[in-house]
């Protein structure tokens, strides 16, 4: 039982395997020895220092953002933020995921530009993204509601109310459907 609960905890860190030539390995061990740190801590600090000095630039070479702009504890939020910014060179898979999120924006954000992300929905939907994307690829030409229904089921089973993803009618839609207009109390 105790072993089972340990397996369910999220990982606090991940393992990374790198190849170093003997000279680089010695240099790394030397720095760790001088600083009284582990090799891992030396690498972590070096990466953070490099990341802190790395910024995206706009077309006029003005500094815009660094890694902290995109960082979030939630994988889905990080992925969406990175994919939204072309300066981070998103891969095809990231662009496909972003296109999916834009088409189904109401499940992921409060607006179509994805500027205000819906954390609670992303926390529920993100683990299922590979399955959702696969279903979307298979059904978007024949049944565009299949993936929408699956997302609704996932959110409802997590206890999230339809208000967390229902789209509000636009002014144009309200004008074409007078029964949707708010009642005027006079």
JSON list of C-alpha atoms in Angstrom, two decimals:
[
{"chain": "A", "resi": 1, "resn": "UNK", "atom": "CA", "xyz": [0.00, 0.00, 0.00]},
{"chain": "A", "resi": 2, "resn": "UNK", "atom": "CA", "xyz": [2.77, 2.45, 0.90]},
{"chain": "A", "resi": 3, "resn": "UNK", "atom": "CA", "xyz": [4.62, 1.56, -2.29]},
{"chain": "A", "resi": 4, "resn": "UNK", "atom": "CA", "xyz": [1.48, 2.19, -4.34]},
{"chain": "A", "resi": 5, "resn": "UNK", "atom": "CA", "xyz": [0.99, 5.67, -2.89]},
{"chain": "A", "resi": 6, "resn": "UNK", "atom": "CA", "xyz": [4.63, 6.51, -3.61]},
{"chain": "A", "resi": 7, "resn": "UNK", "atom": "CA", "xyz": [4.14, 5.63, -7.28]},
{"chain": "A", "resi": 8, "resn": "UNK", "atom": "CA", "xyz": [1.17, 7.97, -7.62]},
{"chain": "A", "resi": 9, "resn": "UNK", "atom": "CA", "xyz": [3.07, 11.06, -6.45]},
{"chain": "A", "resi": 10, "resn": "UNK", "atom": "CA", "xyz": [4.27, 13.34, -9.22]},
{"chain": "A", "resi": 11, "resn": "UNK", "atom": "CA", "xyz": [7.99, 13.28, -9.89]},
{"chain": "A", "resi": 12, "resn": "UNK", "atom": "CA", "xyz": [9.88, 16.14, -8.31]},
{"chain": "A", "resi": 13, "resn": "UNK", "atom": "CA", "xyz": [12.75, 15.79, -10.74]},
{"chain": "A", "resi": 14, "resn": "UNK", "atom": "CA", "xyz": [13.62, 13.98, -13.92]},
{"chain": "A", "resi": 15, "resn": "UNK", "atom": "CA", "xyz": [16.68, 12.11, -15.02]},
{"chain": "A", "resi": 16, "resn": "UNK", "atom": "CA", "xyz": [18.78, 13.35, -17.94]},
{"chain": "A", "resi": 17, "resn": "UNK", "atom": "CA", "xyz": [21.54, 11.34, -19.57]},
{"chain": "A", "resi": 18, "resn": "UNK", "atom": "CA", "xyz": [24.31, 13.28, -21.29]},
{"chain": "A", "resi": 19, "resn": "UNK", "atom": "CA", "xyz": [27.58, 12.26, -22.92]},
{"chain": "A", "resi": 20, "resn": "UNK", "atom": "CA", "xyz": [30.72, 14.10, -21.86]},
{"chain": "A", "resi": 21, "resn": "UNK", "atom": "CA", "xyz": [34.27, 13.62, -23.03]},
{"chain": "A", "resi": 22, "resn": "UNK", "atom": "CA", "xyz": [36.83, 12.98, -20.25]},
{"chain": "A", "resi": 23, "resn": "UNK", "atom": "CA", "xyz": [38.03, 16.60, -20.23]},
{"chain": "A", "resi": 24, "resn": "UNK", "atom": "CA", "xyz": [34.49, 18.00, -19.80]},
{"chain": "A", "resi": 25, "resn": "UNK", "atom": "CA", "xyz": [33.68, 15.42, -17.13]},
{"chain": "A", "resi": 26, "resn": "UNK", "atom": "CA", "xyz": [36.84, 16.39, -15.20]},
{"chain": "A", "resi": 27, "resn": "UNK", "atom": "CA", "xyz": [36.00, 20.11, -15.52]},
{"chain": "A", "resi": 28, "resn": "UNK", "atom": "CA", "xyz": [32.49, 19.47, -14.19]},
{"chain": "A", "resi": 29, "resn": "UNK", "atom": "CA", "xyz": [33.78, 17.42, -11.27]},
{"chain": "A", "resi": 30, "resn": "UNK", "atom": "CA", "xyz": [36.41, 20.11, -10.55]},
{"chain": "A", "resi": 31, "resn": "UNK", "atom": "CA", "xyz": [33.80, 22.89, -10.39]},
{"chain": "A", "resi": 32, "resn": "UNK", "atom": "CA", "xyz": [31.57, 20.74, -8.16]},
{"chain": "A", "resi": 33, "resn": "UNK", "atom": "CA", "xyz": [34.50, 20.01, -5.85]},
{"chain": "A", "resi": 34, "resn": "UNK", "atom": "CA", "xyz": [35.51, 23.69, -5.57]},
{"chain": "A", "resi": 35, "resn": "UNK", "atom": "CA", "xyz": [31.95, 24.80, -4.84]},
{"chain": "A", "resi": 36, "resn": "UNK", "atom": "CA", "xyz": [31.17, 21.93, -2.50]},
{"chain": "A", "resi": 37, "resn": "UNK", "atom": "CA", "xyz": [28.18, 20.99, -4.66]},
{"chain": "A", "resi": 38, "resn": "UNK", "atom": "CA", "xyz": [26.97, 17.91, -6.45]},
{"chain": "A", "resi": 39, "resn": "UNK", "atom": "CA", "xyz": [27.46, 17.64, -10.20]},
{"chain": "A", "resi": 40, "resn": "UNK", "atom": "CA", "xyz": [23.69, 17.92, -10.58]},
{"chain": "A", "resi": 41, "resn": "UNK", "atom": "CA", "xyz": [23.57, 21.19, -8.64]},
{"chain": "A", "resi": 42, "resn": "UNK", "atom": "CA", "xyz": [26.42, 22.67, -10.73]},
{"chain": "A", "resi": 43, "resn": "UNK", "atom": "CA", "xyz": [24.56, 21.80, -13.94]},
{"chain": "A", "resi": 44, "resn": "UNK", "atom": "CA", "xyz": [21.21, 23.08, -12.61]},
{"chain": "A", "resi": 45, "resn": "UNK", "atom": "CA", "xyz": [22.70, 26.44, -11.63]},
{"chain": "A", "resi": 46, "resn": "UNK", "atom": "CA", "xyz": [24.57, 26.79, -14.92]},
{"chain": "A", "resi": 47, "resn": "UNK", "atom": "CA", "xyz": [21.39, 26.09, -16.89]},
{"chain": "A", "resi": 48, "resn": "UNK", "atom": "CA", "xyz": [19.35, 28.55, -14.81]},
{"chain": "A", "resi": 49, "resn": "UNK", "atom": "CA", "xyz": [22.00, 31.25, -15.20]},
{"chain": "A", "resi": 50, "resn": "UNK", "atom": "CA", "xyz": [22.02, 30.70, -18.97]},
{"chain": "A", "resi": 51, "resn": "UNK", "atom": "CA", "xyz": [18.21, 30.70, -19.09]},
{"chain": "A", "resi": 52, "resn": "UNK", "atom": "CA", "xyz": [18.05, 33.93, -17.08]},
{"chain": "A", "resi": 53, "resn": "UNK", "atom": "CA", "xyz": [20.33, 35.58, -19.65]},
{"chain": "A", "resi": 54, "resn": "UNK", "atom": "CA", "xyz": [18.36, 34.26, -22.65]},
{"chain": "A", "resi": 55, "resn": "UNK", "atom": "CA", "xyz": [15.59, 36.49, -24.01]},
{"chain": "A", "resi": 56, "resn": "UNK", "atom": "CA", "xyz": [13.35, 36.57, -27.03]},
{"chain": "A", "resi": 57, "resn": "UNK", "atom": "CA", "xyz": [13.57, 39.70, -29.16]},
{"chain": "A", "resi": 58, "resn": "UNK", "atom": "CA", "xyz": [11.04, 41.49, -31.32]},
{"chain": "A", "resi": 59, "resn": "UNK", "atom": "CA", "xyz": [11.67, 42.59, -34.92]},
{"chain": "A", "resi": 60, "resn": "UNK", "atom": "CA", "xyz": [13.50, 45.71, -33.66]},
{"chain": "A", "resi": 61, "resn": "UNK", "atom": "CA", "xyz": [15.79, 43.58, -31.46]},
{"chain": "A", "resi": 62, "resn": "UNK", "atom": "CA", "xyz": [14.12, 44.81, -28.29]},
{"chain": "A", "resi": 63, "resn": "UNK", "atom": "CA", "xyz": [14.26, 42.31, -25.44]},
{"chain": "A", "resi": 64, "resn": "UNK", "atom": "CA", "xyz": [10.79, 40.89, -24.79]},
{"chain": "A", "resi": 65, "resn": "UNK", "atom": "CA", "xyz": [10.65, 37.79, -22.61]},
{"chain": "A", "resi": 66, "resn": "UNK", "atom": "CA", "xyz": [12.70, 35.10, -20.95]},
{"chain": "A", "resi": 67, "resn": "UNK", "atom": "CA", "xyz": [11.84, 31.59, -19.79]},
{"chain": "A", "resi": 68, "resn": "UNK", "atom": "CA", "xyz": [9.87, 32.84, -16.78]},
{"chain": "A", "resi": 69, "resn": "UNK", "atom": "CA", "xyz": [7.22, 34.27, -19.13]},
{"chain": "A", "resi": 70, "resn": "UNK", "atom": "CA", "xyz": [6.40, 30.75, -20.32]},
{"chain": "A", "resi": 71, "resn": "UNK", "atom": "CA", "xyz": [6.99, 28.81, -17.11]},
{"chain": "A", "resi": 72, "resn": "UNK", "atom": "CA", "xyz": [4.01, 27.33, -15.29]},
{"chain": "A", "resi": 73, "resn": "UNK", "atom": "CA", "xyz": [3.74, 24.26, -13.08]},
{"chain": "A", "resi": 74, "resn": "UNK", "atom": "CA", "xyz": [1.08, 22.95, -15.47]},
{"chain": "A", "resi": 75, "resn": "UNK", "atom": "CA", "xyz": [2.46, 21.18, -18.58]},
{"chain": "A", "resi": 76, "resn": "UNK", "atom": "CA", "xyz": [-0.49, 22.25, -20.72]},
{"chain": "A", "resi": 77, "resn": "UNK", "atom": "CA", "xyz": [-0.22, 25.91, -19.87]},
{"chain": "A", "resi": 78, "resn": "UNK", "atom": "CA", "xyz": [3.53, 25.86, -20.59]},
{"chain": "A", "resi": 79, "resn": "UNK", "atom": "CA", "xyz": [2.96, 24.12, -23.91]},
{"chain": "A", "resi": 80, "resn": "UNK", "atom": "CA", "xyz": [0.25, 26.54, -25.01]},
{"chain": "A", "resi": 81, "resn": "UNK", "atom": "CA", "xyz": [2.28, 29.61, -24.00]},
{"chain": "A", "resi": 82, "resn": "UNK", "atom": "CA", "xyz": [5.34, 28.35, -25.91]},
{"chain": "A", "resi": 83, "resn": "UNK", "atom": "CA", "xyz": [3.35, 27.38, -29.00]},
{"chain": "A", "resi": 84, "resn": "UNK", "atom": "CA", "xyz": [1.64, 30.79, -29.10]},
{"chain": "A", "resi": 85, "resn": "UNK", "atom": "CA", "xyz": [5.00, 32.54, -29.53]},
{"chain": "A", "resi": 86, "resn": "UNK", "atom": "CA", "xyz": [6.63, 31.88, -32.91]},
{"chain": "A", "resi": 87, "resn": "UNK", "atom": "CA", "xyz": [9.93, 33.18, -31.53]},
{"chain": "A", "resi": 88, "resn": "UNK", "atom": "CA", "xyz": [10.21, 29.92, -29.55]},
{"chain": "A", "resi": 89, "resn": "UNK", "atom": "CA", "xyz": [10.15, 27.93, -32.83]},
{"chain": "A", "resi": 90, "resn": "UNK", "atom": "CA", "xyz": [7.26, 25.53, -32.09]},
{"chain": "A", "resi": 91, "resn": "UNK", "atom": "CA", "xyz": [7.44, 22.09, -33.65]},
{"chain": "A", "resi": 92, "resn": "UNK", "atom": "CA", "xyz": [4.76, 20.70, -35.99]},
{"chain": "A", "resi": 93, "resn": "UNK", "atom": "CA", "xyz": [3.25, 18.74, -33.08]},
{"chain": "A", "resi": 94, "resn": "UNK", "atom": "CA", "xyz": [3.09, 21.89, -30.94]},
{"chain": "A", "resi": 95, "resn": "UNK", "atom": "CA", "xyz": [1.48, 23.83, -33.80]},
{"chain": "A", "resi": 96, "resn": "UNK", "atom": "CA", "xyz": [-1.08, 21.05, -34.29]},
{"chain": "A", "resi": 97, "resn": "UNK", "atom": "CA", "xyz": [-1.89, 21.10, -30.57]},
{"chain": "A", "resi": 98, "resn": "UNK", "atom": "CA", "xyz": [-2.21, 24.89, -30.69]},
{"chain": "A", "resi": 99, "resn": "UNK", "atom": "CA", "xyz": [-4.53, 24.71, -33.70]},
{"chain": "A", "resi": 100, "resn": "UNK", "atom": "CA", "xyz": [-6.69, 22.20, -31.80]},
{"chain": "A", "resi": 101, "resn": "UNK", "atom": "CA", "xyz": [-6.78, 24.51, -28.76]},
{"chain": "A", "resi": 102, "resn": "UNK", "atom": "CA", "xyz": [-7.71, 27.47, -30.97]},
{"chain": "A", "resi": 103, "resn": "UNK", "atom": "CA", "xyz": [-10.53, 25.58, -32.67]},
{"chain": "A", "resi": 104, "resn": "UNK", "atom": "CA", "xyz": [-11.83, 24.47, -29.27]},
{"chain": "A", "resi": 105, "resn": "UNK", "atom": "CA", "xyz": [-10.76, 27.64, -27.50]},
{"chain": "A", "resi": 106, "resn": "UNK", "atom": "CA", "xyz": [-13.73, 27.75, -25.14]},
{"chain": "A", "resi": 107, "resn": "UNK", "atom": "CA", "xyz": [-12.46, 24.58, -23.44]},
{"chain": "A", "resi": 108, "resn": "UNK", "atom": "CA", "xyz": [-8.96, 26.00, -22.97]},
{"chain": "A", "resi": 109, "resn": "UNK", "atom": "CA", "xyz": [-9.42, 29.75, -22.58]},
{"chain": "A", "resi": 110, "resn": "UNK", "atom": "CA", "xyz": [-11.88, 32.55, -21.94]},
{"chain": "A", "resi": 111, "resn": "UNK", "atom": "CA", "xyz": [-11.23, 34.10, -25.37]},
{"chain": "A", "resi": 112, "resn": "UNK", "atom": "CA", "xyz": [-10.35, 32.87, -28.88]},
{"chain": "A", "resi": 113, "resn": "UNK", "atom": "CA", "xyz": [-6.84, 34.36, -28.73]},
{"chain": "A", "resi": 114, "resn": "UNK", "atom": "CA", "xyz": [-6.03, 32.05, -25.78]},
{"chain": "A", "resi": 115, "resn": "UNK", "atom": "CA", "xyz": [-4.83, 35.04, -23.75]},
{"chain": "A", "resi": 116, "resn": "UNK", "atom": "CA", "xyz": [-6.66, 34.01, -20.57]},
{"chain": "A", "resi": 117, "resn": "UNK", "atom": "CA", "xyz": [-6.21, 30.26, -20.11]},
{"chain": "A", "resi": 118, "resn": "UNK", "atom": "CA", "xyz": [-8.65, 28.14, -18.11]},
{"chain": "A", "resi": 119, "resn": "UNK", "atom": "CA", "xyz": [-6.34, 26.35, -15.69]},
{"chain": "A", "resi": 120, "resn": "UNK", "atom": "CA", "xyz": [-8.95, 24.00, -14.23]},
{"chain": "A", "resi": 121, "resn": "UNK", "atom": "CA", "xyz": [-9.99, 22.77, -17.69]},
{"chain": "A", "resi": 122, "resn": "UNK", "atom": "CA", "xyz": [-6.40, 22.35, -18.89]},
{"chain": "A", "resi": 123, "resn": "UNK", "atom": "CA", "xyz": [-5.54, 20.36, -15.76]},
{"chain": "A", "resi": 124, "resn": "UNK", "atom": "CA", "xyz": [-8.32, 17.91, -16.65]},
{"chain": "A", "resi": 125, "resn": "UNK", "atom": "CA", "xyz": [-7.93, 17.83, -20.44]},
{"chain": "A", "resi": 126, "resn": "UNK", "atom": "CA", "xyz": [-4.14, 17.93, -20.89]},
{"chain": "A", "resi": 127, "resn": "UNK", "atom": "CA", "xyz": [-3.41, 14.34, -19.81]},
{"chain": "A", "resi": 128, "resn": "UNK", "atom": "CA", "xyz": [-5.84, 13.25, -22.55]},
{"chain": "A", "resi": 129, "resn": "UNK", "atom": "CA", "xyz": [-4.41, 15.48, -25.30]},
{"chain": "A", "resi": 130, "resn": "UNK", "atom": "CA", "xyz": [-2.84, 12.65, -27.33]},
{"chain": "A", "resi": 131, "resn": "UNK", "atom": "CA", "xyz": [-6.19, 10.83, -27.36]},
{"chain": "A", "resi": 132, "resn": "UNK", "atom": "CA", "xyz": [-8.11, 14.05, -28.11]},
{"chain": "A", "resi": 133, "resn": "UNK", "atom": "CA", "xyz": [-5.80, 14.97, -31.01]},
{"chain": "A", "resi": 134, "resn": "UNK", "atom": "CA", "xyz": [-6.07, 11.47, -32.46]},
{"chain": "A", "resi": 135, "resn": "UNK", "atom": "CA", "xyz": [-9.88, 11.56, -32.26]},
{"chain": "A", "resi": 136, "resn": "UNK", "atom": "CA", "xyz": [-9.87, 15.06, -33.81]},
{"chain": "A", "resi": 137, "resn": "UNK", "atom": "CA", "xyz": [-7.72, 13.88, -36.74]},
{"chain": "A", "resi": 138, "resn": "UNK", "atom": "CA", "xyz": [-10.05, 10.92, -37.32]},
{"chain": "A", "resi": 139, "resn": "UNK", "atom": "CA", "xyz": [-13.38, 12.72, -36.97]},
{"chain": "A", "resi": 140, "resn": "UNK", "atom": "CA", "xyz": [-13.01, 16.40, -37.88]},
{"chain": "A", "resi": 141, "resn": "UNK", "atom": "CA", "xyz": [-14.19, 15.78, -41.45]},
{"chain": "A", "resi": 142, "resn": "UNK", "atom": "CA", "xyz": [-17.08, 13.51, -40.48]},
{"chain": "A", "resi": 143, "resn": "UNK", "atom": "CA", "xyz": [-18.17, 14.30, -36.91]},
{"chain": "A", "resi": 144, "resn": "UNK", "atom": "CA", "xyz": [-16.85, 17.59, -35.58]},
{"chain": "A", "resi": 145, "resn": "UNK", "atom": "CA", "xyz": [-18.74, 17.13, -32.31]},
{"chain": "A", "resi": 146, "resn": "UNK", "atom": "CA", "xyz": [-17.10, 13.82, -31.31]},
{"chain": "A", "resi": 147, "resn": "UNK", "atom": "CA", "xyz": [-14.08, 15.43, -29.67]},
{"chain": "A", "resi": 148, "resn": "UNK", "atom": "CA", "xyz": [-16.23, 18.18, -28.13]},
{"chain": "A", "resi": 149, "resn": "UNK", "atom": "CA", "xyz": [-18.44, 15.55, -26.50]},
{"chain": "A", "resi": 150, "resn": "UNK", "atom": "CA", "xyz": [-15.43, 13.68, -25.14]},
{"chain": "A", "resi": 151, "resn": "UNK", "atom": "CA", "xyz": [-13.98, 16.88, -23.65]},
{"chain": "A", "resi": 152, "resn": "UNK", "atom": "CA", "xyz": [-17.34, 17.70, -22.07]},
{"chain": "A", "resi": 153, "resn": "UNK", "atom": "CA", "xyz": [-17.48, 14.21, -20.55]},
{"chain": "A", "resi": 154, "resn": "UNK", "atom": "CA", "xyz": [-13.95, 14.55, -19.15]},
{"chain": "A", "resi": 155, "resn": "UNK", "atom": "CA", "xyz": [-14.72, 17.93, -17.61]},
{"chain": "A", "resi": 156, "resn": "UNK", "atom": "CA", "xyz": [-18.08, 16.86, -16.21]},
{"chain": "A", "resi": 157, "resn": "UNK", "atom": "CA", "xyz": [-16.60, 13.71, -14.69]},
{"chain": "A", "resi": 158, "resn": "UNK", "atom": "CA", "xyz": [-14.04, 15.95, -12.97]},
{"chain": "A", "resi": 159, "resn": "UNK", "atom": "CA", "xyz": [-16.88, 17.97, -11.46]},
{"chain": "A", "resi": 160, "resn": "UNK", "atom": "CA", "xyz": [-16.56, 21.04, -13.66]},
{"chain": "A", "resi": 161, "resn": "UNK", "atom": "CA", "xyz": [-19.82, 22.74, -14.60]},
{"chain": "A", "resi": 162, "resn": "UNK", "atom": "CA", "xyz": [-20.73, 23.63, -18.18]},
{"chain": "A", "resi": 163, "resn": "UNK", "atom": "CA", "xyz": [-20.10, 27.30, -17.34]},
{"chain": "A", "resi": 164, "resn": "UNK", "atom": "CA", "xyz": [-16.38, 26.39, -17.48]},
{"chain": "A", "resi": 165, "resn": "UNK", "atom": "CA", "xyz": [-16.53, 25.87, -21.24]},
{"chain": "A", "resi": 166, "resn": "UNK", "atom": "CA", "xyz": [-19.87, 27.09, -22.60]},
{"chain": "A", "resi": 167, "resn": "UNK", "atom": "CA", "xyz": [-19.47, 29.90, -25.12]},
{"chain": "A", "resi": 168, "resn": "UNK", "atom": "CA", "xyz": [-21.46, 33.07, -24.62]},
{"chain": "A", "resi": 169, "resn": "UNK", "atom": "CA", "xyz": [-23.43, 34.14, -27.72]},
{"chain": "A", "resi": 170, "resn": "UNK", "atom": "CA", "xyz": [-21.92, 37.05, -29.60]},
{"chain": "A", "resi": 171, "resn": "UNK", "atom": "CA", "xyz": [-23.87, 40.27, -30.19]},
{"chain": "A", "resi": 172, "resn": "UNK", "atom": "CA", "xyz": [-24.45, 39.19, -33.80]},
{"chain": "A", "resi": 173, "resn": "UNK", "atom": "CA", "xyz": [-25.87, 35.84, -32.62]},
{"chain": "A", "resi": 174, "resn": "UNK", "atom": "CA", "xyz": [-28.11, 37.58, -30.09]},
{"chain": "A", "resi": 175, "resn": "UNK", "atom": "CA", "xyz": [-29.50, 39.86, -32.82]},
{"chain": "A", "resi": 176, "resn": "UNK", "atom": "CA", "xyz": [-30.27, 36.90, -35.07]},
{"chain": "A", "resi": 177, "resn": "UNK", "atom": "CA", "xyz": [-31.87, 35.00, -32.14]},
{"chain": "A", "resi": 178, "resn": "UNK", "atom": "CA", "xyz": [-34.03, 37.48, -30.20]},
{"chain": "A", "resi": 179, "resn": "UNK", "atom": "CA", "xyz": [-35.04, 34.78, -27.70]},
{"chain": "A", "resi": 180, "resn": "UNK", "atom": "CA", "xyz": [-31.44, 34.89, -26.43]},
{"chain": "A", "resi": 181, "resn": "UNK", "atom": "CA", "xyz": [-31.66, 38.59, -25.55]},
{"chain": "A", "resi": 182, "resn": "UNK", "atom": "CA", "xyz": [-31.60, 39.43, -21.87]},
{"chain": "A", "resi": 183, "resn": "UNK", "atom": "CA", "xyz": [-34.95, 40.50, -20.58]},
{"chain": "A", "resi": 184, "resn": "UNK", "atom": "CA", "xyz": [-35.30, 44.21, -19.95]},
{"chain": "A", "resi": 185, "resn": "UNK", "atom": "CA", "xyz": [-37.08, 44.77, -16.63]},
{"chain": "A", "resi": 186, "resn": "UNK", "atom": "CA", "xyz": [-39.42, 47.57, -17.83]}
]
